[in-house]
Coordinates of C-alpha atoms in Angstrom, one line a residue:
Chain A
M19 CA 170.6 8.1 62.6
T20 CA 170.7 6.8 59.5
H21 CA 174.3 6.1 58.8
S22 CA 175.2 4.7 62.4
S23 CA 174.8 1.1 63.7
T24 CA 175.4 -0.2 67.0
L25 CA 178.5 -2.2 66.4
A26 CA 179.8 0.9 64.5
R27 CA 179.2 3.3 67.4
G28 CA 180.7 0.5 69.8
G29 CA 184.2 0.4 68.0
A30 CA 184.3 4.3 67.8
D31 CA 184.0 4.6 71.3
T32 CA 187.3 2.5 71.6
S33 CA 189.1 6.2 71.2
A34 CA 188.0 6.8 75.0
P35 CA 190.4 5.9 77.3
S36 CA 188.8 3.8 79.7
R37 CA 190.4 0.5 80.1
R38 CA 187.8 -1.5 78.8
S39 CA 187.5 -0.2 75.8
R40 CA 191.3 -0.4 75.1
K41 CA 191.0 -3.8 76.2
R42 CA 188.1 -4.4 73.5
A43 CA 190.4 -2.5 71.1
R44 CA 193.4 -5.0 71.1
R45 CA 190.6 -8.0 70.6
P46 CA 191.0 -9.3 67.3
G47 CA 187.8 -9.1 65.2
L48 CA 186.1 -8.1 62.2
S49 CA 186.3 -4.4 61.1
P50 CA 182.8 -3.0 62.0
K51 CA 182.5 -2.6 58.3
A52 CA 182.7 -6.3 57.4
V53 CA 180.0 -7.3 60.1
P54 CA 176.9 -6.7 58.0
Y55 CA 178.4 -8.7 54.9
V56 CA 179.3 -11.6 57.2
L57 CA 176.0 -11.8 58.6
L58 CA 174.3 -11.6 55.1
L59 CA 176.7 -14.3 53.6
P60 CA 175.1 -17.6 54.4
G61 CA 171.9 -16.4 53.7
F62 CA 172.9 -14.7 50.4
L63 CA 174.7 -18.3 49.3
V64 CA 171.7 -20.1 50.2
I65 CA 169.4 -17.5 48.0
A66 CA 171.9 -17.6 44.9
V67 CA 172.6 -21.3 45.0
L68 CA 168.7 -22.4 45.6
L69 CA 167.3 -19.8 43.6
L70 CA 169.5 -17.5 41.5
Y71 CA 171.4 -20.1 40.2
P72 CA 168.6 -22.4 39.0
L73 CA 166.4 -19.2 37.6
Y74 CA 169.5 -18.9 35.1
Q75 CA 169.7 -22.6 34.9
M76 CA 165.8 -22.7 33.6
V77 CA 166.8 -19.9 31.2
E78 CA 169.9 -21.8 29.8
M79 CA 167.9 -25.2 29.7
S80 CA 165.0 -23.6 27.8
F81 CA 167.4 -23.1 24.8
H82 CA 168.2 -27.0 25.1
K83 CA 167.1 -30.0 24.6
V84 CA 167.5 -32.1 27.8
G85 CA 166.2 -35.6 27.9
L86 CA 166.8 -38.6 29.9
R87 CA 170.6 -38.8 28.9
Q88 CA 171.4 -35.5 30.1
I89 CA 170.0 -35.4 33.5
K90 CA 171.5 -38.8 34.4
A91 CA 173.5 -38.9 37.6
V92 CA 176.7 -40.0 36.3
N93 CA 178.4 -38.9 33.1
P94 CA 175.3 -37.0 32.0
A95 CA 175.4 -36.2 27.9
P96 CA 175.8 -32.8 27.0
A97 CA 172.8 -30.9 26.2
E98 CA 171.9 -30.0 22.6
F99 CA 171.8 -26.3 21.9
I100 CA 168.7 -25.7 19.7
G101 CA 168.2 -22.1 20.1
W102 CA 164.5 -20.8 20.2
D103 CA 163.0 -24.3 19.2
N104 CA 161.2 -25.0 22.6
Y105 CA 159.9 -21.5 22.3
S106 CA 158.4 -22.1 18.7
Q107 CA 157.3 -25.7 19.6
I108 CA 155.5 -24.0 22.5
L109 CA 153.5 -21.5 20.4
D110 CA 153.0 -24.1 17.6
S111 CA 151.2 -26.2 20.7
D112 CA 147.4 -26.2 20.7
L113 CA 148.2 -26.8 24.5
F114 CA 149.9 -23.3 24.9
W115 CA 146.7 -21.4 24.1
S116 CA 144.6 -23.7 25.8
S117 CA 146.6 -23.8 29.0
L118 CA 147.4 -19.7 28.8
R119 CA 143.9 -19.2 28.6
N120 CA 142.9 -21.7 31.3
T121 CA 145.5 -20.0 33.6
V122 CA 144.5 -16.4 32.6
L123 CA 140.8 -17.0 33.2
F124 CA 141.3 -18.9 36.4
A125 CA 143.6 -16.1 38.0
V126 CA 141.4 -13.3 36.9
V127 CA 137.8 -14.9 38.0
T128 CA 139.3 -16.3 41.1
V129 CA 141.2 -12.9 42.1
A130 CA 138.1 -10.8 41.5
L131 CA 136.2 -13.3 43.5
T132 CA 138.5 -13.4 46.6
L133 CA 139.0 -9.8 46.8
I134 CA 135.4 -9.3 46.7
L135 CA 134.5 -11.8 49.1
G136 CA 137.4 -11.1 51.4
T137 CA 136.9 -7.4 51.5
L138 CA 133.1 -7.8 52.4
V139 CA 134.0 -10.3 54.9
G140 CA 136.4 -7.8 56.2
L141 CA 133.9 -5.1 56.4
L142 CA 131.9 -7.4 58.2
L143 CA 134.5 -8.2 60.8
N144 CA 134.8 -4.3 61.2
K145 CA 131.4 -3.9 62.3
L146 CA 130.5 -6.9 64.4
G147 CA 130.8 -7.0 68.0
P148 CA 134.2 -8.1 69.6
K149 CA 132.7 -11.8 70.3
M150 CA 131.0 -12.2 67.1
S151 CA 134.1 -11.1 65.3
T152 CA 136.5 -13.5 67.0
F153 CA 134.1 -16.1 66.3
V154 CA 133.9 -15.4 62.6
I155 CA 137.9 -15.2 62.9
V156 CA 138.4 -18.4 64.1
G157 CA 136.0 -20.0 61.8
I158 CA 137.6 -18.4 58.5
M159 CA 141.1 -19.4 60.1
A160 CA 140.0 -23.0 59.9
A161 CA 139.5 -22.8 56.1
W162 CA 142.9 -20.7 55.9
A163 CA 144.6 -23.2 57.7
T164 CA 143.6 -26.3 55.6
P165 CA 146.9 -27.2 53.8
P166 CA 146.6 -27.2 50.0
T167 CA 146.6 -31.2 49.5
A168 CA 143.6 -31.3 51.9
Q169 CA 141.9 -28.5 50.5
A170 CA 141.9 -30.2 47.1
I171 CA 141.0 -33.4 48.9
V172 CA 138.0 -31.9 50.4
W173 CA 136.7 -30.5 47.9
K174 CA 136.8 -33.4 45.5
W175 CA 134.9 -35.7 48.1
L176 CA 132.3 -32.6 48.7
F177 CA 131.9 -32.7 44.8
D178 CA 131.7 -36.4 44.7
S179 CA 129.6 -38.1 42.0
D180 CA 127.9 -40.7 43.8
S181 CA 127.9 -39.8 47.5
G182 CA 129.2 -36.2 47.5
I183 CA 126.9 -33.6 49.5
V184 CA 126.7 -31.3 46.4
N185 CA 125.0 -33.5 44.3
W186 CA 122.7 -34.2 47.4
T187 CA 121.8 -30.6 47.9
L188 CA 121.4 -30.1 44.4
N189 CA 119.0 -33.0 44.1
L190 CA 116.7 -31.2 47.0
L191 CA 115.9 -28.2 44.5
P192 CA 112.4 -28.9 43.0
D193 CA 113.0 -30.5 39.6
W194 CA 111.5 -27.2 37.7
L195 CA 113.9 -24.9 39.5
S196 CA 117.0 -27.1 38.6
N197 CA 115.7 -27.7 35.0
L198 CA 115.4 -24.2 34.7
L199 CA 118.6 -23.2 36.2
F200 CA 120.8 -26.2 35.0
G201 CA 118.7 -27.8 32.4
R202 CA 118.9 -30.8 34.6
A203 CA 116.8 -32.4 37.8
D204 CA 118.7 -35.7 38.4
W205 CA 122.2 -35.1 40.1
S206 CA 122.9 -38.5 41.1
G207 CA 126.1 -39.7 40.0
H208 CA 126.7 -36.2 37.9
P209 CA 130.5 -36.5 37.6
W210 CA 132.4 -33.0 38.0
F211 CA 135.8 -33.6 37.3
N212 CA 135.5 -35.2 33.6
D213 CA 134.6 -31.8 32.2
T214 CA 137.2 -28.8 32.2
L215 CA 134.8 -26.4 32.7
T216 CA 133.1 -28.0 36.0
L217 CA 136.8 -28.8 37.0
Y218 CA 137.7 -25.4 37.2
F219 CA 134.6 -24.3 38.7
V220 CA 135.2 -26.6 41.7
L221 CA 138.9 -25.3 41.4
I222 CA 137.8 -21.6 41.9
V223 CA 135.2 -22.6 44.7
A224 CA 138.1 -24.4 46.3
V225 CA 140.7 -21.5 45.8
V226 CA 138.2 -18.9 46.7
W227 CA 137.2 -20.7 49.9
A228 CA 141.0 -21.1 51.1
S229 CA 142.2 -17.3 50.0
F230 CA 139.5 -15.0 51.3
P231 CA 140.1 -15.0 54.9
F232 CA 143.7 -13.8 54.3
I233 CA 142.0 -11.0 52.4
A234 CA 139.7 -10.3 55.3
V235 CA 142.0 -10.0 57.9
S236 CA 144.1 -8.0 55.8
V237 CA 141.5 -5.5 55.2
L238 CA 140.2 -5.7 58.7
A239 CA 143.9 -5.0 60.0
G240 CA 143.9 -1.9 57.3
L241 CA 140.4 -0.6 58.7
K242 CA 141.2 -0.6 62.3
S243 CA 144.5 1.3 61.4
I244 CA 141.9 4.3 59.9
P245 CA 141.9 6.8 63.1
S246 CA 138.2 7.2 64.3
E247 CA 138.5 10.8 64.0
L248 CA 138.2 10.7 60.3
Y249 CA 134.8 8.9 60.5
E250 CA 133.7 11.4 63.4
A251 CA 134.7 14.6 61.2
A252 CA 132.7 12.9 58.3
K253 CA 129.8 12.8 60.4
M254 CA 129.8 16.2 61.4
D255 CA 130.3 17.2 58.2
G256 CA 127.2 15.4 57.4
S257 CA 128.7 12.8 55.3
G258 CA 126.6 9.5 54.2
A259 CA 127.6 5.9 54.7
V260 CA 128.2 5.5 51.3
R261 CA 130.3 9.0 50.7
T262 CA 132.4 8.5 53.8
F263 CA 133.2 4.6 52.2
R264 CA 134.4 6.1 49.0
R265 CA 135.6 9.2 50.2
I266 CA 137.6 8.0 53.4
T267 CA 138.0 4.5 53.5
L268 CA 138.7 3.3 50.2
P269 CA 141.5 5.9 49.4
L270 CA 143.0 4.9 53.1
L271 CA 142.9 1.1 52.0
K272 CA 144.6 1.9 48.4
P273 CA 147.7 0.6 49.6
V274 CA 146.5 -2.3 51.2
F275 CA 144.7 -3.2 48.1
S276 CA 147.0 -2.8 45.9
V277 CA 149.4 -5.5 47.6
L278 CA 146.6 -7.7 48.1
V279 CA 145.9 -7.9 44.4
V280 CA 149.4 -8.3 43.4
L281 CA 149.8 -11.2 46.0
S282 CA 146.6 -12.8 44.9
I283 CA 147.3 -12.8 41.3
I284 CA 151.0 -14.3 41.9
W285 CA 149.3 -16.9 43.9
D286 CA 146.2 -17.7 41.7
F287 CA 148.4 -17.6 38.1
K288 CA 151.0 -20.7 39.4
V289 CA 148.2 -22.7 41.3
F290 CA 149.5 -26.5 40.8
T291 CA 148.9 -28.6 44.1
Q292 CA 145.0 -28.2 44.2
L293 CA 144.9 -28.4 40.1
Y294 CA 147.1 -31.6 39.9
L295 CA 145.3 -33.1 42.7
L296 CA 141.5 -32.2 41.3
A297 CA 142.4 -33.1 37.5
G298 CA 143.7 -36.4 38.6
G299 CA 147.7 -35.7 37.8
T300 CA 148.3 -35.1 34.3
V301 CA 146.4 -37.3 32.5
N302 CA 143.4 -34.5 31.2
R303 CA 145.5 -32.4 28.7
D304 CA 142.7 -30.1 28.4
A305 CA 142.7 -28.8 32.2
F306 CA 146.4 -27.8 31.9
N307 CA 147.4 -24.7 33.0
L308 CA 151.1 -23.2 32.5
S309 CA 152.5 -24.8 35.6
L310 CA 150.6 -28.2 35.1
W311 CA 151.8 -28.3 31.4
S312 CA 155.3 -27.3 32.1
Y313 CA 155.6 -30.3 34.6
A314 CA 153.6 -32.6 32.6
E315 CA 156.4 -32.0 29.8
A316 CA 159.2 -32.5 32.1
F317 CA 158.2 -35.3 34.1
S318 CA 156.3 -37.6 32.2
S319 CA 158.2 -40.3 30.1
P320 CA 160.2 -39.5 27.6
P321 CA 160.8 -36.2 29.7
K322 CA 161.0 -32.8 28.0
M323 CA 163.3 -31.0 30.8
G324 CA 164.1 -28.0 28.0
L325 CA 160.5 -27.8 26.8
G326 CA 159.2 -27.8 30.3
A327 CA 161.7 -25.4 31.0
A328 CA 160.9 -23.0 28.4
I329 CA 157.2 -23.1 29.9
A330 CA 158.6 -22.2 33.1
V331 CA 160.4 -19.0 31.6
V332 CA 156.9 -18.0 30.1
L333 CA 155.1 -18.3 33.4
T334 CA 157.8 -16.6 35.5
V335 CA 158.4 -13.7 33.1
I336 CA 154.8 -13.0 33.1
L337 CA 154.8 -12.9 36.9
L338 CA 157.8 -11.0 37.3
L339 CA 156.2 -8.3 35.1
I340 CA 153.3 -8.2 37.3
T341 CA 155.8 -8.4 40.6
F342 CA 157.0 -5.2 39.2
V343 CA 154.2 -3.3 40.5
Y344 CA 154.5 -4.9 43.5
V345 CA 157.9 -4.4 44.5
R346 CA 157.2 -0.8 43.2
Q347 CA 154.6 -0.5 45.7
I348 CA 156.3 -2.0 48.9
V349 CA 159.6 0.1 47.9
K350 CA 157.3 3.4 47.9
T351 CA 155.2 2.9 51.2
E352 CA 158.4 1.2 53.1
D353 CA 160.4 4.1 53.8
D354 CA 162.6 1.9 56.0
I355 CA 163.9 0.1 52.5
R356 CA 166.0 2.7 51.4
Chain B
M77 CA 110.1 1.3 62.6
S78 CA 111.4 3.1 65.4
P79 CA 115.3 3.8 65.3
L80 CA 116.0 1.4 68.2
A81 CA 114.1 -1.5 66.4
R82 CA 115.9 -0.5 63.3
R83 CA 119.2 -0.8 64.9
R84 CA 118.1 -4.1 66.4
L85 CA 117.4 -5.6 63.1
G86 CA 120.7 -4.0 61.6
R87 CA 122.5 -5.9 64.1
A88 CA 120.6 -8.9 63.7
A89 CA 121.2 -8.9 60.1
L90 CA 125.0 -8.7 60.6
N91 CA 125.2 -11.4 62.8
A92 CA 123.7 -13.5 60.9
A93 CA 125.8 -12.8 57.8
G94 CA 128.7 -13.5 60.4
V95 CA 127.4 -17.1 61.0
V96 CA 126.6 -17.3 57.3
V97 CA 130.4 -16.7 56.6
F98 CA 131.3 -18.9 59.6
L99 CA 129.5 -21.8 58.2
F100 CA 131.1 -21.7 54.4
A101 CA 134.3 -21.8 55.8
V102 CA 134.1 -24.3 58.6
F103 CA 131.6 -26.6 56.7
P104 CA 134.2 -28.4 54.7
V105 CA 136.4 -28.8 57.5
Y106 CA 133.8 -30.4 59.5
W107 CA 132.6 -32.4 56.7
M108 CA 136.2 -33.8 56.4
V109 CA 136.6 -34.5 60.3
T110 CA 133.4 -36.3 60.4
T111 CA 134.0 -38.4 57.4
A112 CA 137.0 -39.5 59.1
F113 CA 134.9 -40.8 61.9
K114 CA 132.2 -42.0 59.8
P115 CA 131.9 -46.4 59.1
N116 CA 132.1 -46.8 55.5
D117 CA 128.4 -47.5 54.9
Q118 CA 127.4 -43.8 56.5
I119 CA 130.2 -42.4 54.1
F120 CA 129.3 -44.4 50.7
T121 CA 125.7 -43.2 50.9
T122 CA 123.3 -41.4 48.8
S123 CA 121.6 -39.9 51.9
F124 CA 122.9 -37.0 54.3
I125 CA 124.4 -38.1 57.6
P126 CA 125.2 -34.9 59.4
F127 CA 127.0 -36.6 62.3
P128 CA 128.4 -40.1 62.6
S129 CA 126.4 -42.2 64.6
P130 CA 128.3 -43.9 66.3
P131 CA 131.6 -42.1 65.6
S132 CA 133.9 -45.1 64.7
M133 CA 137.6 -45.1 65.0
D134 CA 138.2 -47.3 62.1
H135 CA 139.7 -45.2 59.6
I136 CA 142.0 -43.4 62.2
S137 CA 143.3 -46.7 63.4
R138 CA 143.8 -48.1 60.2
V139 CA 145.9 -45.3 58.6
F140 CA 148.1 -46.0 61.6
T141 CA 148.4 -49.6 61.2
K142 CA 148.0 -50.7 57.8
G143 CA 148.8 -47.3 56.3
V144 CA 148.7 -46.8 52.7
A145 CA 151.3 -47.1 49.9
G146 CA 152.8 -49.9 52.1
H147 CA 153.7 -47.8 55.3
S148 CA 151.9 -46.7 58.4
I149 CA 151.1 -43.1 58.6
W150 CA 153.6 -42.7 61.3
Q151 CA 156.3 -43.1 58.8
Y152 CA 155.0 -40.4 56.6
L153 CA 154.4 -37.9 59.8
F154 CA 157.7 -38.8 61.0
N155 CA 159.1 -38.0 57.2
S156 CA 157.3 -34.7 57.1
T157 CA 158.1 -33.8 60.9
L158 CA 161.9 -34.4 60.2
V159 CA 161.8 -32.4 56.8
A160 CA 159.8 -29.4 58.4
L161 CA 161.8 -29.2 61.7
S162 CA 164.9 -29.7 59.8
A163 CA 164.5 -26.7 57.3
V164 CA 163.5 -24.7 59.9
V165 CA 165.7 -25.0 61.9
L166 CA 168.4 -24.7 59.6
G167 CA 166.6 -21.4 58.2
A168 CA 166.1 -19.8 61.2
V169 CA 169.8 -19.4 61.8
F170 CA 170.4 -17.9 58.3
A171 CA 167.4 -15.8 58.5
L172 CA 168.3 -14.2 62.1
L173 CA 172.0 -13.3 60.8
A174 CA 170.7 -11.8 57.8
A175 CA 167.6 -10.1 59.1
T176 CA 170.2 -8.6 61.8
A177 CA 172.3 -7.2 58.8
V178 CA 169.7 -5.7 57.1
A179 CA 167.6 -4.0 60.2
R180 CA 170.9 -3.1 62.3
F181 CA 173.6 -2.1 59.6
R182 CA 173.3 0.7 56.8
F183 CA 175.5 -0.7 54.1
R184 CA 176.2 -0.7 50.2
F185 CA 173.9 -2.9 48.5
R186 CA 171.4 -3.1 51.6
T187 CA 168.2 -1.8 49.1
S188 CA 169.8 -4.2 46.1
F189 CA 169.5 -7.2 48.8
L190 CA 166.2 -6.2 50.1
I191 CA 164.7 -5.7 46.4
L192 CA 166.1 -9.0 45.3
L193 CA 164.5 -10.7 48.4
L194 CA 161.2 -9.3 47.3
I195 CA 161.8 -10.3 43.6
V196 CA 162.8 -14.0 44.4
Q197 CA 159.7 -14.6 46.7
M198 CA 157.6 -13.8 43.5
V199 CA 159.3 -16.2 41.4
P200 CA 157.0 -19.4 41.4
A201 CA 158.3 -22.3 43.1
E202 CA 156.7 -24.5 40.3
A203 CA 159.0 -23.0 38.1
L204 CA 162.2 -23.9 39.6
L205 CA 161.4 -27.3 39.8
I206 CA 162.8 -28.5 36.9
P207 CA 166.7 -27.3 37.3
L208 CA 166.2 -27.8 41.0
F209 CA 165.4 -31.6 40.2
T210 CA 168.4 -32.0 37.7
M211 CA 170.6 -30.2 40.5
V212 CA 169.4 -32.5 43.0
K213 CA 170.0 -35.6 40.7
R214 CA 173.4 -34.5 39.8
L215 CA 174.5 -34.0 43.6
G216 CA 173.0 -37.5 44.4
L217 CA 170.4 -36.4 46.7
Y218 CA 167.5 -37.8 45.0
D219 CA 165.3 -39.8 46.6
Q220 CA 166.9 -38.5 49.8
L221 CA 164.9 -36.3 52.6
L222 CA 168.3 -34.1 53.1
G223 CA 167.7 -32.9 49.4
L224 CA 164.1 -31.8 50.4
I225 CA 165.4 -30.1 53.5
I226 CA 168.0 -28.2 51.6
I227 CA 165.3 -27.3 48.9
N228 CA 162.9 -25.8 51.4
V229 CA 165.5 -23.8 53.3
G230 CA 165.8 -21.8 50.1
L231 CA 162.2 -21.8 49.4
T232 CA 161.3 -20.4 52.8
L233 CA 164.5 -18.1 53.5
P234 CA 163.6 -15.1 51.7
F235 CA 160.2 -14.5 53.4
S236 CA 161.7 -15.3 56.8
V237 CA 164.4 -12.7 56.2
W238 CA 161.8 -10.2 55.3
M239 CA 159.5 -11.0 58.2
L240 CA 162.3 -11.2 60.5
R241 CA 163.7 -7.7 59.9
T242 CA 161.0 -5.9 61.1
F243 CA 161.1 -7.7 64.6
V244 CA 164.7 -7.3 64.8
A245 CA 164.6 -3.2 63.8
A246 CA 161.6 -3.3 66.7
V247 CA 164.1 -4.0 69.3
P248 CA 165.4 -0.6 70.5
K249 CA 169.0 0.2 69.5
E250 CA 169.9 1.5 73.1
L251 CA 169.6 -1.7 74.7
E252 CA 172.8 -2.7 72.8
E253 CA 174.5 0.1 73.1
A254 CA 174.2 -0.1 77.0
S255 CA 175.4 -3.6 76.4
W256 CA 178.4 -2.3 74.7
I257 CA 179.1 0.4 77.1
D258 CA 178.9 -2.2 79.7
G259 CA 181.8 -3.7 77.9
A260 CA 179.7 -6.5 76.3
G261 CA 181.5 -7.9 73.0
R262 CA 179.6 -8.4 69.5
F263 CA 178.6 -12.2 70.6
T264 CA 177.6 -11.7 74.0
T265 CA 175.4 -8.7 72.8
F266 CA 173.7 -10.5 70.1
W267 CA 173.3 -13.4 72.4
R268 CA 172.1 -12.1 75.6
V269 CA 170.4 -9.0 74.6
L270 CA 169.0 -9.0 70.9
F271 CA 168.4 -12.5 70.7
P272 CA 166.2 -12.7 73.5
L273 CA 164.0 -9.7 72.7
V274 CA 163.6 -11.2 68.7
A275 CA 162.8 -14.6 70.1
P276 CA 159.1 -14.4 69.8
G277 CA 159.6 -12.7 66.4
L278 CA 161.6 -15.6 65.5
V279 CA 159.0 -18.6 66.6
A280 CA 156.5 -16.4 64.6
T281 CA 158.9 -16.6 61.6
S282 CA 159.7 -20.3 62.0
I283 CA 156.3 -21.4 62.6
F284 CA 155.3 -19.7 59.0
A285 CA 158.3 -21.6 57.6
F286 CA 157.3 -24.9 59.6
I287 CA 153.9 -24.5 57.9
T288 CA 154.7 -23.7 54.3
T289 CA 157.4 -26.5 54.5
W290 CA 154.6 -29.0 56.0
N291 CA 152.3 -28.1 53.6
E292 CA 155.0 -28.4 50.2
F293 CA 153.9 -30.7 48.0
V294 CA 155.2 -30.4 44.4
Y295 CA 159.0 -30.7 45.5
A296 CA 158.4 -33.7 47.5
L297 CA 156.5 -35.2 44.6
T298 CA 159.4 -35.2 42.2
L299 CA 162.2 -35.2 44.4
I300 CA 161.0 -38.6 46.1
G301 CA 160.5 -42.0 44.3
D302 CA 160.9 -44.2 47.4
Q303 CA 157.5 -44.6 49.2
G304 CA 159.0 -44.9 52.5
K305 CA 160.4 -41.4 52.0
Y306 CA 157.2 -39.7 51.0
T307 CA 156.0 -36.7 53.1
M308 CA 152.3 -36.4 54.2
P309 CA 151.1 -34.3 51.3
V310 CA 152.6 -37.0 48.6
A311 CA 151.3 -40.0 50.8
L312 CA 147.9 -38.6 50.7
Q313 CA 146.9 -39.2 47.1
F314 CA 147.6 -42.8 47.2
F315 CA 144.3 -43.1 49.0
V316 CA 142.7 -42.3 45.7
G317 CA 142.7 -45.6 43.6
Q318 CA 141.9 -45.9 39.8
R319 CA 138.3 -47.0 40.2
S320 CA 137.1 -45.9 43.7
T321 CA 138.6 -43.7 46.4
D322 CA 139.1 -44.6 50.2
W323 CA 137.3 -41.4 51.5
G324 CA 137.6 -42.7 55.1
G325 CA 141.0 -43.0 54.8
I326 CA 142.0 -40.0 52.8
M327 CA 139.8 -38.2 55.3
A328 CA 141.4 -39.4 58.5
A329 CA 145.0 -38.8 57.1
S330 CA 143.9 -35.3 56.0
T331 CA 142.3 -34.2 59.7
L332 CA 145.8 -35.7 60.9
M333 CA 147.7 -33.6 58.8
T334 CA 145.6 -30.3 59.0
I335 CA 145.5 -30.7 63.1
P336 CA 149.0 -29.3 63.6
V337 CA 148.8 -26.2 60.8
L338 CA 145.4 -25.3 62.5
V339 CA 146.6 -24.9 65.9
F340 CA 150.4 -23.0 64.7
F341 CA 147.9 -20.9 62.7
L342 CA 146.0 -19.8 65.3
L343 CA 149.1 -18.8 67.5
V344 CA 150.6 -16.8 65.0
Q345 CA 147.9 -15.5 62.5
R346 CA 148.3 -11.7 63.6
R347 CA 151.8 -11.9 63.0
M348 CA 151.2 -13.2 59.5
V349 CA 149.1 -10.8 58.0
S350 CA 151.5 -8.3 59.3
G351 CA 154.4 -9.9 57.6
L352 CA 152.6 -10.8 54.3
V353 CA 151.3 -7.2 53.5
A354 CA 154.8 -5.7 54.7
G355 CA 154.3 -1.9 55.0
A356 CA 150.9 -1.4 53.3
V357 CA 149.3 -1.8 56.6
K358 CA 150.3 0.5 59.0
G359 CA 149.9 -0.2 63.0

């Protein structure tokens, strides 16, 4: 069946001597071979114009000096070619190392926490009774569905210095305990968003909160697909819970995990909306990650589009290297792709 | 302890863990909604007020009448809906055609196209912002919702095709073959046989694209300068002032923006997981 298609077959039976098919043979139309290309063309053009061409343009811009005069709608001045200058400027900038550090540390911590929490909740959902698991799934759906802008705003409100509920809760702790843990007893008016470290702490909490539900539901789907006979057999052979988990559950969930890990890394590497809102735009340069830095260079005045593009190239290259693993995994598991 | 008692205890512990997860997930959303219904003296307080007493409609009605940045929230909801619906309808047409091509035909470049889809999905939208901004500006589409619509079609299309092709592939080929034998043409077969069967998948895919577009922030922020053309995510940040934030107003607006997404989410949750994890989860 691999090299046939409905329409090609339809075309083939025109040789049959029935009246109907002879009529169809005369009907002007596309040759069956051209059909898939015609169907594909509009979508491919959209992708080419809106994703591939800009990708090329991003690389080209990164070797040019592109400012206000070059992006005017009328009579734009030609951009000056400056070779690798934008890239050397990036490497020389202190912001490069701080934003690379922020990007990578944030991604590592957030991915780890999201996967651990998500997997635990997925395992829990699998153990719960049907009513309780539906109840929890509807609950985590609420976190998952909250739009990124609303996520950032809600967490900003929870961590508000004066009226935020987090500071109120921390004030409930007995003074000695609070002193022991955090070195302070009074949390009234404590600002969370002035310091980069605590800002990123809130960001991590917000992003983990919003992304663990997807991991949990995926792990649950993976667990449900493992045939129960395997577990029965393991039980008969006297395998304990831990051993069954390590020898049966984990290996069978491995393909799911590798996709989830890569997707999470990709999502968390380029986090923008939540950071932009929590950091209050581009004022706090210490808090930049690569995508916020790129945005800040390109869209503050005077705009340095070329430099911004170069930063975006660096981010994209890192992400495409990670994506390579994902694509390989998909091509391997999905036989239908070849 | 008897085995029965131990099992009961284990069940109770699991249920308790379930409740904790539920509370952690729901509390911020609960706090957002309740803050929207609290009068200001219950918002700007240092004490804990678990529930607005009595609930006040002040913030909700204020965001509709007075609004923010000089426009009622109606305007932003309208802009968001217009952009999302147009992008979804346009994208659905392109996605359905392309998905039919890759799911129903074997042709040269098919594998290359599928791999291309996977890779472009992974290119960060934030990185393409700069070239797309200059492109939009040159085409005179800056400050126009049309520009935003076109961009969102591009951003959502690769995933839509990827997700939709599994739905097309799930329709048995025999049905179309039967239709051929009955003398139906290519178009009739597509429209009368394949389309109705793929429709549920098309709805799920479209809802996903709708949510993505509805939530989209960076492009709406950079491609629109005219306040009357802001979408909801961008309008939200104007509740945040230099000195103080209008928490009641921003929570009311956030709640209004979250409701449609939440409804859609509950509708397509199952299909979204299968689409995202693609072939990795079987069954």
